[in-house]
Coordinates of C-alpha atoms in Angstrom, one line a residue:
X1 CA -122.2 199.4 125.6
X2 CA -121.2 197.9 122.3
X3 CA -118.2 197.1 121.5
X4 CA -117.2 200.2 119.1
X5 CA -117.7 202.3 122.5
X6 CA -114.5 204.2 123.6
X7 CA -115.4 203.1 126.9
X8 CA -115.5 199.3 126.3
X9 CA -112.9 196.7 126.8
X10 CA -109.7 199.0 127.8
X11 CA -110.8 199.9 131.5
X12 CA -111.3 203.7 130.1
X13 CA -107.9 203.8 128.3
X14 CA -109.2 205.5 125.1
X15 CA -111.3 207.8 126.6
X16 CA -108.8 209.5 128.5
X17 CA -106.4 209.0 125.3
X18 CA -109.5 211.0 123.0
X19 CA -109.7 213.7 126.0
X20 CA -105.4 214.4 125.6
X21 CA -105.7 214.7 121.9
X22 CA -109.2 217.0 122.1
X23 CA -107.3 219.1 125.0
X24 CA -103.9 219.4 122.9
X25 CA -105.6 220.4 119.5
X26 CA -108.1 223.2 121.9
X27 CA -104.4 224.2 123.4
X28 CA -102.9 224.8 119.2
X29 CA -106.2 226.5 118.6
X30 CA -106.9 228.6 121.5
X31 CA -103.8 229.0 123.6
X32 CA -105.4 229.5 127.2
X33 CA -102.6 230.4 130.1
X34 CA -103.4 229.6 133.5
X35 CA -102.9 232.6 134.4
X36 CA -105.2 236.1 132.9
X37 CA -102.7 238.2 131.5
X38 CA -102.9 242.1 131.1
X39 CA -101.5 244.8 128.7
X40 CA -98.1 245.9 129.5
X41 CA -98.7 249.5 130.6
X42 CA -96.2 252.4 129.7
X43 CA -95.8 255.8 131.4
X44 CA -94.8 258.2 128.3
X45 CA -93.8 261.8 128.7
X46 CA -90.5 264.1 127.8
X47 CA -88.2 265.8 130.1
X48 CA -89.3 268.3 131.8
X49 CA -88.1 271.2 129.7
X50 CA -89.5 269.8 126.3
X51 CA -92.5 271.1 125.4
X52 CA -92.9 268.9 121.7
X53 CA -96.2 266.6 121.6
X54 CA -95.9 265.1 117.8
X55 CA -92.9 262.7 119.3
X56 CA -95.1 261.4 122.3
X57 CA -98.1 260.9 119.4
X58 CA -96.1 259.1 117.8
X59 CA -94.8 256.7 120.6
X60 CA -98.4 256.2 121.9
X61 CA -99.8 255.8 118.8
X62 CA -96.6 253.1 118.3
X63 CA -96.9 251.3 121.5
X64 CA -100.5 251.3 121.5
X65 CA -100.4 249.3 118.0
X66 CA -97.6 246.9 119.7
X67 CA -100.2 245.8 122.5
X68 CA -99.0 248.2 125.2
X69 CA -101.7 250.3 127.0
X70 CA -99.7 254.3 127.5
X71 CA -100.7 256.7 129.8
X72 CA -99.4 259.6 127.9
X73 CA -98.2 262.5 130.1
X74 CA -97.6 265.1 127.5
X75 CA -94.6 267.8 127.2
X76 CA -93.1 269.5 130.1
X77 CA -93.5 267.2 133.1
X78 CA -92.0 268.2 136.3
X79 CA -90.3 265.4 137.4
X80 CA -92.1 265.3 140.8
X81 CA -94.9 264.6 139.1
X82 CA -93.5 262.2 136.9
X83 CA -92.2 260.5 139.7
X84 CA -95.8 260.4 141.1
X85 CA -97.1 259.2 138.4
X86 CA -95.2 256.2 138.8
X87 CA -95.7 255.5 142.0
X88 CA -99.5 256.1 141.7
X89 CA -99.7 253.8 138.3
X90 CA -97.2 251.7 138.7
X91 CA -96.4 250.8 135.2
X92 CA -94.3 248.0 133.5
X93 CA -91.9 250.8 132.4
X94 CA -91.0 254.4 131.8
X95 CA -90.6 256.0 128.0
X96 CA -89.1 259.3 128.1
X97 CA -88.6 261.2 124.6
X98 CA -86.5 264.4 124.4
X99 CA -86.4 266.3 121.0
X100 CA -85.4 269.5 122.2
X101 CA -81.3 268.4 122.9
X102 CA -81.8 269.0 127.1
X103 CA -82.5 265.1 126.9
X104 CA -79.2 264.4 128.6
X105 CA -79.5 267.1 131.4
X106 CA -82.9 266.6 132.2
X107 CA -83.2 262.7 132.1
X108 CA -79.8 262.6 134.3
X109 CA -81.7 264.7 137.1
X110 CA -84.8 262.1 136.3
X111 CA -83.3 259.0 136.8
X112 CA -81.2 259.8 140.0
X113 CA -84.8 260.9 141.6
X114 CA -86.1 257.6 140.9
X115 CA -83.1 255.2 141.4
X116 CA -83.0 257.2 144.9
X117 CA -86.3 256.5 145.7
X118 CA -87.1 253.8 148.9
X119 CA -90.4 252.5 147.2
X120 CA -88.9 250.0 145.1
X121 CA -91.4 250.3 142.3
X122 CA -90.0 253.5 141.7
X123 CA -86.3 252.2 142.0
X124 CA -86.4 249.3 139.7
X125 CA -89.1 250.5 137.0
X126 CA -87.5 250.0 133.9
X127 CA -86.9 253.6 132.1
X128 CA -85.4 254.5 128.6
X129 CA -84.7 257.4 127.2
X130 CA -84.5 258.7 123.3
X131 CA -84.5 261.3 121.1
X132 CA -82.1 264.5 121.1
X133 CA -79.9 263.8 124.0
X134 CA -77.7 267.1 123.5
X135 CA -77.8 270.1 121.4
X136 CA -75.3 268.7 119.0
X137 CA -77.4 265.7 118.2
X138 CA -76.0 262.5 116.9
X139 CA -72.6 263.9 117.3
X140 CA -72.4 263.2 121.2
X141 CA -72.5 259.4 121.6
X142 CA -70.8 259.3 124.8
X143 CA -74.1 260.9 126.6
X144 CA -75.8 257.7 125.8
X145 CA -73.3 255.8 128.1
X146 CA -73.4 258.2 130.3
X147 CA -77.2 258.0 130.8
X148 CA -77.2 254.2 131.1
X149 CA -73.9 254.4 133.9
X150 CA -76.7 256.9 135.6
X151 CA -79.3 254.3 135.8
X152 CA -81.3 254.2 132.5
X153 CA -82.4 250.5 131.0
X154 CA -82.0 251.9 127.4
X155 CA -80.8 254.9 125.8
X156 CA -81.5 255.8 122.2
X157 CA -79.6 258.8 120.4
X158 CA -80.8 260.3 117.4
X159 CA -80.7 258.0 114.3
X160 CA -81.3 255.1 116.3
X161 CA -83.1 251.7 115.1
X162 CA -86.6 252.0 115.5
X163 CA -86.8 248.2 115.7
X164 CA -84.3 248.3 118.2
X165 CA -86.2 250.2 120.8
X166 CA -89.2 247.6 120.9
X167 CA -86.8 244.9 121.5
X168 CA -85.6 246.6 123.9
X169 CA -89.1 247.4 125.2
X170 CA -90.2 243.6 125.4
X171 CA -87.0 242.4 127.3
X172 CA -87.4 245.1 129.3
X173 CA -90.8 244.3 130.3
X174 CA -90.5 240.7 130.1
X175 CA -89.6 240.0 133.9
X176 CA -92.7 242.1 134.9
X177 CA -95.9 240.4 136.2
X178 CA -98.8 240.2 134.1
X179 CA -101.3 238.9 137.1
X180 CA -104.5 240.8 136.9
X181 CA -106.2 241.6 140.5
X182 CA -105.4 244.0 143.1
X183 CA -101.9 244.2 142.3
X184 CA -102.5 245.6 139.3

């Protein structure tokens, strides 16, 4: 070995030195995690009595562009099989839309089901509601409270921030794992 040899003189010093810097600048180029991660996935459907579609294309289409993978569930769900769904799926959380003002009544009977449930995938799942809560729209704030004192993560009334509901989605998801394998 010649002197100009990374590997002369220092006892190996340099080449371990040229391997941290070669592993740090792969790390700012290619972020690798330890640990395979997975799309966040999101159950989306409306309360059981709402039979409108173009508000659940538009969340799937919205979620779908933010990363999540949806399972979209369509209008009119009975909530049994909602609260199937869940327990078959499994998801990082629960979007429920309601545009036709029963939001409130429906998603009240909703999230007791689920908060009751002994499985605690179903108990814990992180659910928000939005949309037309009540018949009077926007002019019924306190059925927001209401639904959040019932057990929903996030409640959105008519008018709300858009932005604020994927905030709210990625805090709300952020404690969930994202290990790939048979638990997921």
């Amino acid at each position: 070995m010649t002197a100009e040899s990374p590997w002369a003189g220092d006892g190996g010093t340099a080449i371990v030195e040229m391997s941290r810097q070669t592993a740090a600048h792969r790390q700012e180029v290619f972020p690798v995690s330890p640990i395979q991660s997975r799309p966040k996935r999101i159950l989306l459907s409306t309360v059981s009595s709402d039979s409108h579609t173009w508000n659940l294309v538009f969340l799937q289409l919205l979620l779908q562009e933010s990363g999540y993978e949806v399972t979209n569930l369509g209008p009119c769900v009975p909530d049994a099989e909602l609260i199937e769904q869940v327990r078959v799926q499994r998801p990082d959380a629960v979007v429920i839309s309601s545009v036709n003002g029963h939001g409130h009544l429906d998603g009240r009977r909703l999230i007791r089901k689920l908060r009751a449930d002994s499985d605690p995938a179903l108990s814990t799942v992180p659910v928000m509601i939005g949309g037309k809560l009540g018949i009077q729209g926007a002019g019924q704030p306190h059925l927001a409270d209401e639904l959040v004192a019932e057990g929903f993560d996030a409640v959105f009334t008519d008018g709300a921030d858009p932005a604020e509901f994927g905030t709210a989605l990625r805090r709300m998801t952020a404690h969930r794992p994202e290990i790939t394998g048979a638990a997921a």
